[in-house]
Coordinates of C-alpha atoms in Angstrom, one line a residue:
Chain A
M21 CA 3.2 -2.2 37.3
T22 CA 1.0 0.8 36.0
Q23 CA -2.4 -1.8 37.2
S24 CA -1.5 -1.4 41.3
K25 CA -2.3 2.2 40.6
P26 CA -5.3 3.6 38.8
W27 CA -5.1 6.6 39.5
I28 CA -1.9 7.2 37.6
P29 CA -3.2 7.6 34.0
Y30 CA -6.1 10.3 35.9
A31 CA -2.9 12.4 37.9
L32 CA -1.1 12.6 34.6
I33 CA -4.2 13.4 31.8
L34 CA -5.4 16.2 34.9
P35 CA -2.7 19.0 34.0
S36 CA -4.5 18.9 30.8
V37 CA -7.9 19.1 32.2
V38 CA -7.8 21.6 34.4
F39 CA -5.7 24.0 31.6
L40 CA -8.5 23.0 29.3
G41 CA -11.5 24.5 32.0
L42 CA -9.6 27.0 32.8
L43 CA -8.4 28.7 29.7
F44 CA -11.7 26.7 27.4
V45 CA -14.1 25.6 28.9
V46 CA -14.5 29.1 31.4
P47 CA -14.5 31.4 28.7
L48 CA -16.9 29.9 26.6
V49 CA -19.5 29.8 29.6
Q50 CA -18.7 32.9 30.0
T51 CA -18.4 35.0 26.4
L52 CA -22.1 32.8 25.9
W53 CA -23.7 34.2 29.2
L54 CA -22.2 38.2 27.6
A55 CA -23.9 37.0 24.6
V56 CA -27.0 36.4 25.5
S57 CA -27.7 39.1 28.8
D58 CA -27.6 43.0 29.2
N59 CA -26.6 44.0 32.6
G60 CA -27.1 40.6 34.0
T61 CA -30.3 39.8 33.0
P62 CA -31.0 37.4 30.0
S63 CA -31.8 39.3 27.2
L64 CA -31.4 39.1 23.1
A65 CA -30.7 42.9 22.9
N66 CA -27.5 41.9 22.0
M67 CA -28.3 39.5 19.0
T68 CA -30.8 41.9 17.7
T69 CA -27.3 44.9 18.0
M70 CA -25.7 42.6 16.1
V71 CA -28.4 41.2 13.4
T72 CA -29.9 44.8 13.1
D73 CA -26.2 46.3 12.3
L74 CA -25.3 47.8 9.2
H75 CA -22.9 45.1 8.1
F76 CA -24.2 42.3 10.2
G77 CA -25.7 40.8 6.5
R78 CA -22.0 41.7 4.1
S79 CA -19.7 40.1 7.2
V80 CA -22.3 36.8 7.2
L81 CA -22.4 36.8 3.0
N82 CA -18.2 37.9 2.8
T83 CA -17.4 35.5 4.7
F84 CA -19.7 32.4 3.9
L85 CA -18.4 33.2 0.1
L86 CA -14.9 33.2 1.2
T87 CA -14.9 30.4 2.7
L88 CA -17.0 28.8 -0.5
A89 CA -14.4 30.2 -2.7
V90 CA -11.4 29.6 -0.8
V91 CA -12.3 25.6 0.4
P92 CA -13.3 23.7 -2.4
V93 CA -9.8 25.5 -4.4
Q94 CA -7.7 24.5 -1.4
I95 CA -9.0 21.0 -1.3
V96 CA -8.6 20.3 -5.7
M97 CA -4.7 21.9 -4.8
A98 CA -4.2 19.4 -1.8
L99 CA -5.4 16.1 -3.9
T100 CA -3.6 17.7 -7.3
M101 CA 0.0 18.3 -4.9
G102 CA -0.4 15.4 -3.1
S103 CA -0.8 13.2 -5.6
M104 CA 2.1 14.9 -7.7
V105 CA 4.7 14.2 -4.4
A106 CA 3.5 10.6 -4.1
K107 CA 4.7 9.9 -7.6
M108 CA 7.8 11.7 -6.7
N109 CA 11.0 9.5 -6.5
G110 CA 13.4 11.5 -5.1
G111 CA 13.1 15.1 -3.9
R112 CA 9.8 14.7 -1.5
E113 CA 10.7 15.8 1.2
T114 CA 12.1 19.2 -0.1
I115 CA 9.4 19.5 -2.3
L116 CA 7.0 19.0 1.0
W117 CA 8.9 21.4 3.1
I118 CA 9.0 24.3 0.5
W119 CA 5.1 23.9 0.1
T120 CA 4.8 23.8 4.0
I121 CA 6.2 26.9 4.4
P122 CA 3.6 29.1 3.8
L123 CA 2.5 27.4 7.2
G124 CA 5.1 29.0 9.4
I125 CA 4.5 32.5 9.3
S126 CA 1.4 34.1 11.2
D127 CA -1.9 35.3 9.1
L128 CA -1.3 38.9 9.7
A129 CA 2.5 38.5 8.4
A130 CA 0.4 36.6 5.3
G131 CA -1.3 39.4 4.8
M132 CA 1.2 42.3 5.1
V133 CA 3.0 40.2 2.2
W134 CA 0.3 39.8 -0.6
L135 CA -0.8 43.8 0.6
S136 CA 2.9 44.5 -0.6
I137 CA 2.4 42.6 -3.7
L138 CA -1.2 44.4 -4.5
Q139 CA -1.2 47.7 -2.3
N140 CA -1.1 50.6 -4.8
T141 CA 2.8 51.0 -4.9
G142 CA 3.0 46.8 -4.8
Y143 CA 4.3 44.4 -7.2
L144 CA 1.7 43.5 -9.3
N145 CA 1.3 47.1 -10.3
S146 CA 5.0 47.6 -10.9
I147 CA 5.2 44.3 -13.3
L148 CA 2.2 45.4 -14.8
F149 CA 3.3 49.0 -15.8
G150 CA 6.8 47.4 -16.4
L151 CA 4.9 45.1 -18.7
G152 CA 2.7 48.4 -20.2
I153 CA -0.1 46.6 -19.4
I154 CA -1.4 49.7 -17.1
E155 CA -0.8 53.1 -17.2
R156 CA -0.5 53.8 -13.7
Q157 CA -1.3 52.8 -10.4
T158 CA -4.6 50.9 -10.0
A159 CA -5.9 50.4 -6.9
W160 CA -7.1 47.1 -6.2
L161 CA -7.9 46.9 -3.0
T162 CA -10.7 49.5 -2.0
Y163 CA -14.7 49.5 -1.7
Q164 CA -14.8 50.5 -5.4
T165 CA -13.1 47.4 -6.5
P166 CA -14.9 44.7 -4.5
V167 CA -14.6 41.7 -7.3
A168 CA -10.4 42.6 -7.5
L169 CA -10.6 43.0 -3.7
F170 CA -12.5 39.4 -2.9
I171 CA -9.9 37.8 -5.5
G172 CA -6.7 39.4 -4.0
I173 CA -8.0 37.7 -0.1
A174 CA -9.1 34.8 -1.5
I175 CA -5.5 34.3 -3.1
A176 CA -3.7 35.3 -0.3
E177 CA -6.3 33.2 1.9
I178 CA -5.1 30.0 -0.1
W179 CA -1.9 30.7 -0.5
R180 CA -1.4 30.8 3.7
G181 CA -3.9 27.9 4.5
T182 CA -3.2 24.9 1.5
A183 CA -0.8 24.0 3.4
I184 CA -2.3 23.0 6.2
V185 CA -5.0 20.5 4.3
M186 CA -2.0 19.5 2.0
I187 CA -0.1 17.6 4.5
I188 CA -3.0 15.9 6.2
I189 CA -3.8 14.7 2.6
V190 CA -0.1 13.2 1.9
A191 CA -0.7 11.4 5.3
G192 CA -4.0 10.1 3.8
L193 CA -2.8 9.6 0.6
N194 CA 0.6 8.2 2.7
Q195 CA -2.1 5.1 4.0
V196 CA -3.6 3.8 0.9
P197 CA -1.5 0.6 0.3
K198 CA -0.1 0.6 -3.7
E199 CA -0.6 -2.6 -4.5
F200 CA -4.6 -1.2 -4.2
K201 CA -3.8 1.2 -7.3
E202 CA -1.7 -1.4 -9.0
A203 CA -4.5 -4.4 -8.6
A204 CA -7.0 -1.3 -10.4
E205 CA -4.4 -0.8 -13.3
I206 CA -4.1 -4.5 -14.0
F207 CA -7.5 -5.0 -14.0
G208 CA -8.5 -1.9 -16.7
A209 CA -8.8 1.3 -14.5
S210 CA -7.6 4.3 -15.8
P211 CA -5.9 6.8 -13.7
W212 CA -8.6 9.1 -13.5
T213 CA -11.0 5.9 -12.6
R214 CA -7.9 4.7 -10.2
F215 CA -8.5 8.5 -8.6
T216 CA -12.5 8.4 -8.5
R217 CA -12.9 4.7 -7.3
I218 CA -9.9 3.6 -5.5
T219 CA -7.8 6.7 -3.5
L220 CA -10.4 8.8 -3.3
P221 CA -12.8 6.6 -1.2
L222 CA -9.6 5.5 0.4
I223 CA -8.8 8.8 1.5
R224 CA -11.8 9.7 2.8
P225 CA -11.2 10.0 6.9
A226 CA -8.2 12.1 5.7
L227 CA -10.7 14.3 3.6
Q228 CA -12.7 14.2 6.3
S229 CA -10.6 16.3 8.6
A230 CA -9.4 18.3 6.3
L231 CA -12.5 19.6 4.9
I232 CA -13.8 20.1 9.0
L233 CA -10.2 22.0 10.1
R234 CA -10.2 23.9 7.1
T235 CA -14.1 25.4 6.7
V236 CA -13.9 26.0 10.8
L237 CA -10.7 28.0 10.3
A238 CA -12.0 29.5 7.1
F239 CA -14.8 30.9 9.6
E240 CA -12.4 32.2 11.1
V241 CA -10.9 34.4 8.6
F242 CA -9.8 38.0 10.4
A243 CA -5.5 39.0 9.8
V244 CA -5.7 38.1 6.5
V245 CA -8.5 40.5 5.5
Y246 CA -8.0 42.5 7.7
A247 CA -4.4 43.8 6.4
L248 CA -5.4 43.6 3.1
G249 CA -9.2 45.1 2.9
G250 CA -9.3 46.4 6.9
R251 CA -13.6 47.4 6.6
N252 CA -14.1 47.2 3.1
F253 CA -14.1 43.4 3.4
P254 CA -16.1 43.5 6.7
V255 CA -16.3 39.6 8.1
L256 CA -17.9 37.6 11.2
V257 CA -14.3 37.8 13.1
G258 CA -13.1 41.1 12.1
E259 CA -16.9 42.3 12.8
A260 CA -16.5 40.8 16.6
Y261 CA -13.2 42.8 16.6
N262 CA -14.7 46.3 15.8
W263 CA -17.2 45.9 18.3
Q264 CA -15.0 45.1 21.1
N265 CA -12.3 47.0 20.5
Q266 CA -13.6 50.4 18.7
N267 CA -17.1 50.0 20.4
Q268 CA -16.0 48.3 22.9
N269 CA -19.6 46.8 23.7
Y270 CA -18.4 43.0 24.4
G271 CA -21.5 41.8 24.7
V272 CA -22.1 41.9 20.9
A273 CA -18.6 40.7 20.0
A274 CA -20.0 37.9 22.0
A275 CA -22.9 37.6 20.1
Y276 CA -20.9 37.3 16.8
A277 CA -18.3 35.0 19.0
V278 CA -21.6 32.2 19.6
L279 CA -22.6 32.7 16.0
I280 CA -19.2 31.8 14.3
M281 CA -19.0 28.5 16.8
V282 CA -22.6 27.6 15.9
I283 CA -21.9 28.2 11.7
S284 CA -18.7 26.0 13.2
L285 CA -20.2 23.3 14.5
A286 CA -22.9 23.1 12.2
A287 CA -20.7 22.6 8.8
T288 CA -18.5 20.0 10.8
L289 CA -21.8 18.4 11.5
V290 CA -22.7 18.5 7.9
Y291 CA -19.3 17.2 6.9
L292 CA -19.7 14.1 9.6
K293 CA -23.0 13.6 7.9
A294 CA -21.8 14.5 4.1
V295 CA -18.4 12.6 4.3
K296 CA -19.3 9.9 6.4
V297 CA -16.7 7.5 6.9
D298 CA -17.9 3.9 8.1
P299 CA -14.8 1.7 9.7
E300 CA -15.9 -1.0 7.9
R301 CA -15.2 -0.1 4.5
L302 CA -12.0 1.4 5.5
P303 CA -8.3 -0.9 5.5
Chain B
M20 CA -5.8 -19.1 -22.8
A21 CA -2.3 -18.4 -23.8
N22 CA 1.8 -19.2 -23.9
I23 CA 4.0 -16.7 -22.5
V24 CA 7.9 -16.5 -24.0
I25 CA 10.2 -14.6 -21.3
D26 CA 13.1 -13.5 -24.0
N27 CA 16.3 -12.7 -22.0
I28 CA 15.2 -10.1 -19.8
K29 CA 17.3 -7.5 -17.6
K30 CA 16.0 -5.0 -15.0
S31 CA 18.6 -3.2 -13.0
F32 CA 18.0 -0.5 -10.2
G33 CA 20.6 2.1 -10.2
A34 CA 23.9 0.3 -10.6
F35 CA 22.3 -3.3 -9.1
Q36 CA 21.3 -5.9 -11.5
A37 CA 17.6 -7.4 -10.3
L38 CA 17.3 -9.5 -13.6
K39 CA 20.3 -10.9 -15.0
G40 CA 19.2 -12.0 -18.7
V41 CA 16.4 -14.4 -17.7
S42 CA 14.6 -16.8 -20.6
L43 CA 11.6 -18.8 -19.8
T44 CA 8.9 -20.2 -21.9
I45 CA 5.6 -21.6 -20.9
N46 CA 2.8 -23.2 -22.8
D47 CA -0.9 -22.5 -22.9
G48 CA -2.3 -23.5 -20.0
E49 CA 0.7 -24.6 -17.6
F50 CA 1.3 -23.6 -14.2
V51 CA 5.1 -22.8 -13.0
S52 CA 6.5 -21.6 -10.5
L53 CA 9.4 -18.9 -10.6
L54 CA 10.9 -19.7 -6.6
G55 CA 13.1 -18.6 -5.0
P56 CA 14.6 -16.4 -2.0
S57 CA 13.1 -12.9 -1.2
G58 CA 15.6 -10.7 -3.4
C59 CA 16.1 -12.8 -5.7
G60 CA 14.1 -11.0 -8.8
K61 CA 11.5 -13.3 -9.6
T62 CA 8.5 -10.5 -8.0
T63 CA 10.7 -8.2 -10.3
L64 CA 10.3 -10.4 -12.9
L65 CA 6.8 -11.0 -12.1
R66 CA 5.9 -7.3 -12.3
I67 CA 7.5 -7.1 -16.1
I68 CA 4.9 -9.4 -17.1
A69 CA 2.5 -7.6 -15.7
G70 CA 3.6 -3.9 -16.6
L71 CA 4.0 -2.8 -13.3
E72 CA 7.5 -2.3 -14.2
T73 CA 9.7 -1.7 -16.6
S74 CA 12.3 -3.7 -17.7
T75 CA 15.7 -2.6 -18.9
S76 CA 15.8 -4.8 -22.2
G77 CA 14.8 -8.2 -23.5
D78 CA 11.0 -9.4 -24.6
V79 CA 7.9 -10.6 -22.9
R80 CA 5.3 -12.2 -25.9
I81 CA 2.0 -12.9 -24.3
G82 CA 0.2 -15.0 -27.0
E83 CA 2.6 -14.9 -29.9
K84 CA 2.4 -11.1 -29.3
S85 CA 5.1 -8.7 -27.4
V86 CA 3.6 -6.9 -24.8
I87 CA 6.7 -4.3 -23.9
G88 CA 4.7 -1.2 -23.8
L89 CA 1.8 -2.2 -23.2
L90 CA -0.5 -1.1 -20.4
P91 CA -1.3 -4.0 -18.1
K92 CA -5.3 -3.8 -19.0
D93 CA -3.9 -4.7 -22.5
R94 CA -2.1 -7.5 -21.5
G95 CA -5.4 -9.9 -20.9
L96 CA -3.8 -10.8 -17.9
A97 CA -5.1 -10.6 -13.6
M98 CA -3.1 -10.9 -10.9
V99 CA -3.5 -12.1 -7.2
F100 CA -1.7 -10.0 -4.9
Q101 CA 0.3 -11.1 -2.0
N102 CA -1.4 -8.6 0.8
Y103 CA -4.9 -9.3 -1.6
A104 CA -5.2 -6.0 -2.5
V105 CA -8.5 -6.5 -1.6
F106 CA -10.6 -2.9 -1.9
P107 CA -12.0 -2.2 1.1
H108 CA -14.7 0.2 0.5
M109 CA -16.3 -2.3 -1.8
T110 CA -18.3 -4.9 -1.4
V111 CA -17.3 -8.7 -2.2
Y112 CA -19.7 -8.3 -5.2
E113 CA -17.9 -5.4 -6.1
N114 CA -14.6 -6.3 -5.6
V115 CA -15.2 -9.9 -7.9
A116 CA -16.9 -7.5 -10.4
F117 CA -14.1 -5.0 -11.1
G118 CA -12.5 -5.7 -14.1
L119 CA -15.6 -6.7 -15.1
R120 CA -17.4 -3.4 -14.7
M121 CA -13.9 -1.6 -16.4
Q122 CA -14.3 -3.4 -19.3
K123 CA -17.5 -2.1 -19.1
A124 CA -19.4 -5.5 -19.6
D125 CA -23.4 -5.5 -18.8
D126 CA -25.3 -6.4 -15.8
A127 CA -26.2 -9.9 -16.8
R128 CA -22.7 -10.8 -17.7
V129 CA -20.9 -9.6 -14.6
K130 CA -23.7 -11.2 -12.1
K131 CA -23.3 -14.5 -14.7
Q132 CA -19.2 -14.2 -14.4
V133 CA -19.0 -13.0 -10.7
E134 CA -21.4 -15.6 -9.5
K135 CA -19.4 -18.9 -11.9
A136 CA -15.8 -17.4 -10.1
A137 CA -17.7 -17.0 -6.6
G138 CA -19.0 -20.3 -6.8
L139 CA -15.4 -21.9 -7.8
L140 CA -14.0 -20.1 -4.4
H141 CA -17.2 -21.3 -2.5
I142 CA -17.3 -17.1 -1.5
E143 CA -21.0 -16.8 -2.1
P144 CA -22.4 -15.9 1.6
Y145 CA -19.9 -13.4 1.5
L146 CA -20.9 -11.4 -1.8
D147 CA -22.9 -8.8 0.5
R148 CA -20.1 -7.7 2.8
Y149 CA -17.2 -5.4 3.2
P150 CA -13.5 -7.4 3.5
N151 CA -12.9 -6.4 6.6
K152 CA -15.2 -8.7 8.0
L153 CA -13.8 -11.5 6.2
S154 CA -10.4 -13.8 7.4
G155 CA -7.2 -13.8 5.6
G156 CA -8.3 -17.1 4.1
Q157 CA -11.7 -15.3 3.3
R158 CA -10.3 -12.4 1.5
Q159 CA -7.5 -14.6 -0.4
R160 CA -10.4 -16.4 -2.3
V161 CA -11.9 -13.2 -3.1
A162 CA -8.5 -11.8 -4.8
V163 CA -8.2 -15.0 -6.6
A164 CA -12.0 -14.8 -7.6
R165 CA -11.8 -11.1 -8.7
A166 CA -8.9 -12.8 -11.0
L167 CA -10.4 -16.0 -12.5
A168 CA -13.6 -13.6 -12.8
V169 CA -12.6 -11.6 -16.3
E170 CA -11.3 -14.8 -17.4
P171 CA -7.8 -13.7 -18.0
G172 CA -5.4 -15.3 -20.6
V173 CA -2.6 -15.5 -17.6
L174 CA -3.2 -15.4 -13.9
L175 CA 0.2 -13.5 -11.9
M176 CA -0.1 -14.7 -8.4
D177 CA 3.0 -13.1 -5.9
E178 CA 3.4 -14.6 -2.9
P179 CA -0.3 -15.4 -2.4
L180 CA -0.2 -17.8 0.2
S181 CA 2.7 -16.0 2.3
N182 CA 0.3 -14.1 4.9
L183 CA -1.9 -17.3 5.8
D184 CA -1.3 -19.1 8.5
A185 CA 0.5 -22.2 7.9
L186 CA -2.7 -24.7 8.4
L187 CA -4.7 -21.9 6.4
R188 CA -2.0 -22.1 3.6
L189 CA -2.6 -26.2 3.0
E190 CA -5.7 -26.0 2.7
M191 CA -5.9 -23.0 0.2
R192 CA -3.0 -24.9 -1.6
T193 CA -4.7 -27.9 -2.3
E194 CA -8.4 -25.9 -3.4
L195 CA -6.3 -23.2 -5.4
K196 CA -4.6 -26.4 -7.3
T197 CA -8.1 -28.1 -7.7
V198 CA -9.5 -24.3 -8.8
L199 CA -6.2 -22.8 -11.6
Q200 CA -7.1 -26.5 -12.7
E201 CA -10.9 -26.2 -13.4
A202 CA -10.1 -22.8 -15.0
G203 CA -7.1 -24.1 -16.7
T204 CA -5.8 -20.6 -17.3
T205 CA -2.0 -20.2 -17.6
T206 CA -0.3 -19.6 -14.3
I207 CA 2.9 -18.0 -13.4
Y208 CA 2.9 -18.4 -8.9
V209 CA 6.2 -16.6 -7.2
T210 CA 7.0 -18.1 -3.6
H211 CA 9.7 -18.9 -1.3
D212 CA 8.1 -21.6 -0.4
Q213 CA 9.7 -24.7 -2.0
T214 CA 6.6 -26.8 -0.7
E215 CA 4.6 -24.4 -2.1
A216 CA 5.8 -24.6 -5.3
M217 CA 6.3 -28.7 -5.9
G218 CA 3.0 -29.5 -4.7
L219 CA 1.4 -26.5 -6.8
S220 CA 3.6 -26.2 -10.1
D221 CA 4.0 -28.6 -13.8
R222 CA 7.1 -26.9 -13.7
I223 CA 9.5 -24.9 -11.0
A224 CA 11.5 -22.4 -12.3
V225 CA 14.2 -21.6 -9.5
V226 CA 15.5 -18.7 -9.7
H227 CA 18.5 -17.2 -8.0
D228 CA 20.6 -14.0 -7.7
G229 CA 18.5 -12.4 -10.9
R230 CA 19.4 -15.5 -13.2
I231 CA 17.2 -18.8 -13.4
E232 CA 19.3 -21.3 -12.6
Q233 CA 16.9 -24.8 -13.3
V234 CA 13.8 -24.8 -14.9
G235 CA 12.0 -28.2 -15.0
T236 CA 9.0 -30.6 -13.0
P237 CA 8.8 -30.4 -9.8
V238 CA 10.3 -34.6 -9.8
E239 CA 13.6 -33.1 -11.7
V240 CA 14.0 -30.0 -9.9
Y241 CA 14.0 -32.2 -7.0
N242 CA 16.3 -35.3 -8.2
N243 CA 18.7 -34.0 -10.4
P244 CA 19.3 -30.1 -8.9
A245 CA 21.5 -28.4 -11.9
T246 CA 23.4 -26.8 -9.4
R247 CA 24.4 -27.1 -5.9
F248 CA 21.8 -23.7 -4.7
V249 CA 19.1 -25.5 -6.4
G250 CA 19.8 -28.7 -4.0
G251 CA 20.2 -26.4 -1.1
F252 CA 16.9 -24.4 -1.8
I253 CA 14.4 -27.3 -2.1
G254 CA 13.9 -30.6 -0.5
N255 CA 13.5 -30.1 3.5
P256 CA 15.7 -31.6 4.7
P257 CA 18.0 -29.6 2.3
M258 CA 20.2 -31.6 -0.3
N259 CA 22.9 -32.7 1.9
F260 CA 26.9 -32.0 -0.3
I261 CA 29.9 -34.0 1.2
T262 CA 33.2 -33.3 -0.5
M263 CA 34.9 -36.7 -1.3
P264 CA 37.8 -37.4 -3.0
V265 CA 38.7 -39.7 -6.1
T266 CA 40.6 -41.5 -7.6
G267 CA 41.0 -43.3 -10.8
G268 CA 37.4 -41.9 -11.4
Q269 CA 35.5 -43.7 -8.9
V270 CA 34.9 -42.8 -5.2
T271 CA 35.2 -45.0 -2.0
A272 CA 32.6 -44.8 0.4
G273 CA 33.2 -47.9 2.7
A274 CA 32.6 -51.2 1.0
Q275 CA 30.8 -49.0 -1.9
Q276 CA 31.9 -47.7 -5.2
F277 CA 31.0 -45.4 -7.1
A278 CA 32.1 -44.2 -10.8
V279 CA 32.0 -40.2 -11.0
P280 CA 32.5 -38.2 -13.9
A281 CA 35.8 -37.1 -12.7
Q282 CA 39.7 -38.4 -12.7
G283 CA 40.7 -37.3 -10.0
G284 CA 40.9 -34.5 -7.1
D285 CA 37.9 -33.9 -5.0
I286 CA 34.0 -34.1 -5.9
V287 CA 30.9 -32.9 -4.2
L288 CA 28.2 -35.9 -3.9
G289 CA 24.5 -34.3 -3.5
L290 CA 22.7 -36.4 -1.4
R291 CA 19.0 -36.6 -0.4
G292 CA 18.4 -37.3 2.6
E293 CA 15.8 -39.9 2.5
T294 CA 17.5 -42.1 -0.4
V295 CA 20.1 -43.4 2.0
E296 CA 19.6 -47.0 3.8
R297 CA 20.6 -47.9 7.4
A298 CA 23.3 -50.6 7.3
P299 CA 26.5 -51.9 9.8
T300 CA 29.3 -49.1 9.7
G301 CA 31.8 -49.7 6.8
H302 CA 29.0 -50.2 4.5
G303 CA 28.3 -47.5 3.2
L304 CA 28.8 -43.7 4.7
D305 CA 29.4 -43.7 8.1
M306 CA 27.6 -40.8 10.3
H307 CA 27.8 -39.6 13.6
V308 CA 24.5 -38.8 14.9
R309 CA 24.6 -35.5 16.7
V310 CA 20.6 -35.3 17.4
A311 CA 17.7 -37.9 16.4
E312 CA 14.7 -36.3 16.5
P313 CA 11.9 -38.9 16.4
M314 CA 9.2 -37.0 13.6
G315 CA 6.5 -39.9 14.1
S316 CA 6.4 -40.2 10.5
H317 CA 10.1 -40.5 10.0
L318 CA 13.5 -40.0 12.0
L319 CA 15.2 -37.4 11.4
L320 CA 19.2 -37.3 11.9
T321 CA 21.5 -34.2 12.6
G322 CA 25.0 -35.3 12.7
S323 CA 28.5 -35.3 10.6
I324 CA 28.9 -37.7 7.6
L325 CA 33.3 -37.5 6.9
G326 CA 33.3 -34.3 9.3
Q327 CA 30.6 -32.7 7.2
P328 CA 26.9 -31.4 8.6
A329 CA 24.5 -33.5 7.1
R330 CA 20.9 -34.7 7.5
V331 CA 19.7 -37.9 6.7
I332 CA 15.5 -39.3 7.0
L333 CA 15.4 -43.0 8.3
P334 CA 12.2 -44.8 8.7
A335 CA 10.5 -44.1 11.8
T336 CA 10.7 -47.9 13.0
E337 CA 14.5 -47.5 13.3
T338 CA 15.9 -46.3 16.8
V339 CA 19.4 -44.1 17.1
K340 CA 20.5 -42.5 19.7
N341 CA 22.6 -39.5 20.4
G342 CA 26.0 -39.7 19.9
E343 CA 25.5 -42.6 17.8
T344 CA 27.3 -43.7 14.6
V345 CA 25.4 -45.3 11.9
G346 CA 26.1 -47.3 8.7
L347 CA 24.4 -46.1 5.8
T348 CA 23.9 -47.5 2.1
L349 CA 23.7 -45.0 -1.1
D350 CA 21.7 -45.8 -3.6
P351 CA 23.9 -45.2 -6.6
R352 CA 20.7 -43.9 -9.1
R353 CA 19.9 -41.4 -6.8
L354 CA 23.0 -39.8 -6.2
T355 CA 24.3 -36.7 -7.5
W356 CA 27.4 -35.4 -8.6
L357 CA 28.8 -32.0 -8.7
S358 CA 31.8 -29.9 -9.4
P359 CA 33.7 -28.2 -6.5
E360 CA 34.7 -25.1 -8.0
S361 CA 31.6 -24.1 -9.9
G362 CA 28.6 -25.6 -7.7
V363 CA 27.4 -27.0 -11.7
S364 CA 26.0 -30.8 -11.2
Y365 CA 27.4 -33.4 -13.9
P366 CA 24.8 -34.6 -16.2
A367 CA 23.2 -37.6 -14.7
A368 CA 24.4 -40.7 -16.3
A369 CA 22.7 -42.1 -18.9

């Protein structure tokens, strides 16, 4: 009986708590201190350096634009994919398996995949040239083609990151009993009404999780951007990386890290409020 | 209000034939139960009528109009589901109003209909609540109110009481009967519970293995089962089946003799447990009692007659000991005779 030894659950939890404490809380506190200190004394110097840096404004703008472009598309795509797969009788697992392949690829590798498509000598140019649409190699990923670069990065990110959203949403859809949809159908709801008035409200918890997870990940976008655009498309994590490795200025890098964390927390709070999950209104 | 004609409906799932040609006519305002064990095809038939499932062949007509190919919403029906399917994210009011909202009814009509249905089912106090806060019985009332609020021509109910506990089931059964009589809606009620079917229905269609075995009033189906299956499925305890030898068109049971619709060989006697009377041994059939259970309202005897398992019911005033042999006389008007080969009963003697 575990009741006779009440310390057992705590003992079992302890290793993970110690692990998280050492590898998460300690670095977090250190980073926070690093960001708001200068040579061991409290200071806003790192913040000032970050904010006045040439790339700061663009990296904030780019990160937000990319998040705004990618997350809604991913949610809509995941909902569509999830709804389609729910209608399938056979082969469902196979399709889901294929759709989740990008999840198994590291984000840097994903960036390289899309680089091989979009670079000057890449597959896209080869195809366009073969079809006679372009006459010579066209550059898509330079600072002179910011729109094409943005679209390229967005597509790569969508390709890479939709699967995780879809998995969460499929799990949510699976929990909606089919009787709800059938009842709605009997009482005259069209397929679109069934989706908006029955399915969507019932998968709110999954939707909320997917939105939070995907948005936080979008604010942390780096490897794909780095592979495709380098510094032609500055983003927040990329700047942190540059200050850390290129400039060897850990303080400013820490300031960026803290900023990303604050943005992620803020986004999470916004979602928790906006996509409220009322346990009273769940099945 | 509408009548329903089910005309030779067949349904296959791959190689499995769920419905093997089912025909049934349900009159306007009638309450018909589809009664059968799980997997017999009764729910599939209901879903075909609802339009949630397509039949392989055959026709369904509601109010003289074929509804095959029509969407569920265009069939003029409403449905109550086994697990209620009350929308958890809507208040009880909006649940009951759902069908009317889908019909784009104006607020005044919605309010009037919701209040009427809520009144019938006694759910007015919960209209502002979410279903999550309600008990199973209350949710089922909401589901019925939602169905009645649209004033459907046909009401389909799929095992609506099976998720409720026994006491609540009995209470809801009585209440459903009252409510539906008042509403006068043509109702098809799927159940595997023969007491529900007996208590509620104008007529019962006993479904077995993808076919309708018998259609009749509860009393007809109970007293004159068309097949061995029907007799065994309906009634508690189920009908006893005792194989007896026939000599010269007669069956002898102790001092009793019965003319039977066979000349020789064997015949099966279908005997309802409560139709016997206690007598000295040798007067009719003798029963060896293995267990005697005084149930308060009656005495239930389990044992064997002519070496074949049997259950009979005697008045509570009788006393029988375990292991005793009792004599039972039979009421010739209440016997069913069945063919031992086909299990089909011979027509009741006029």
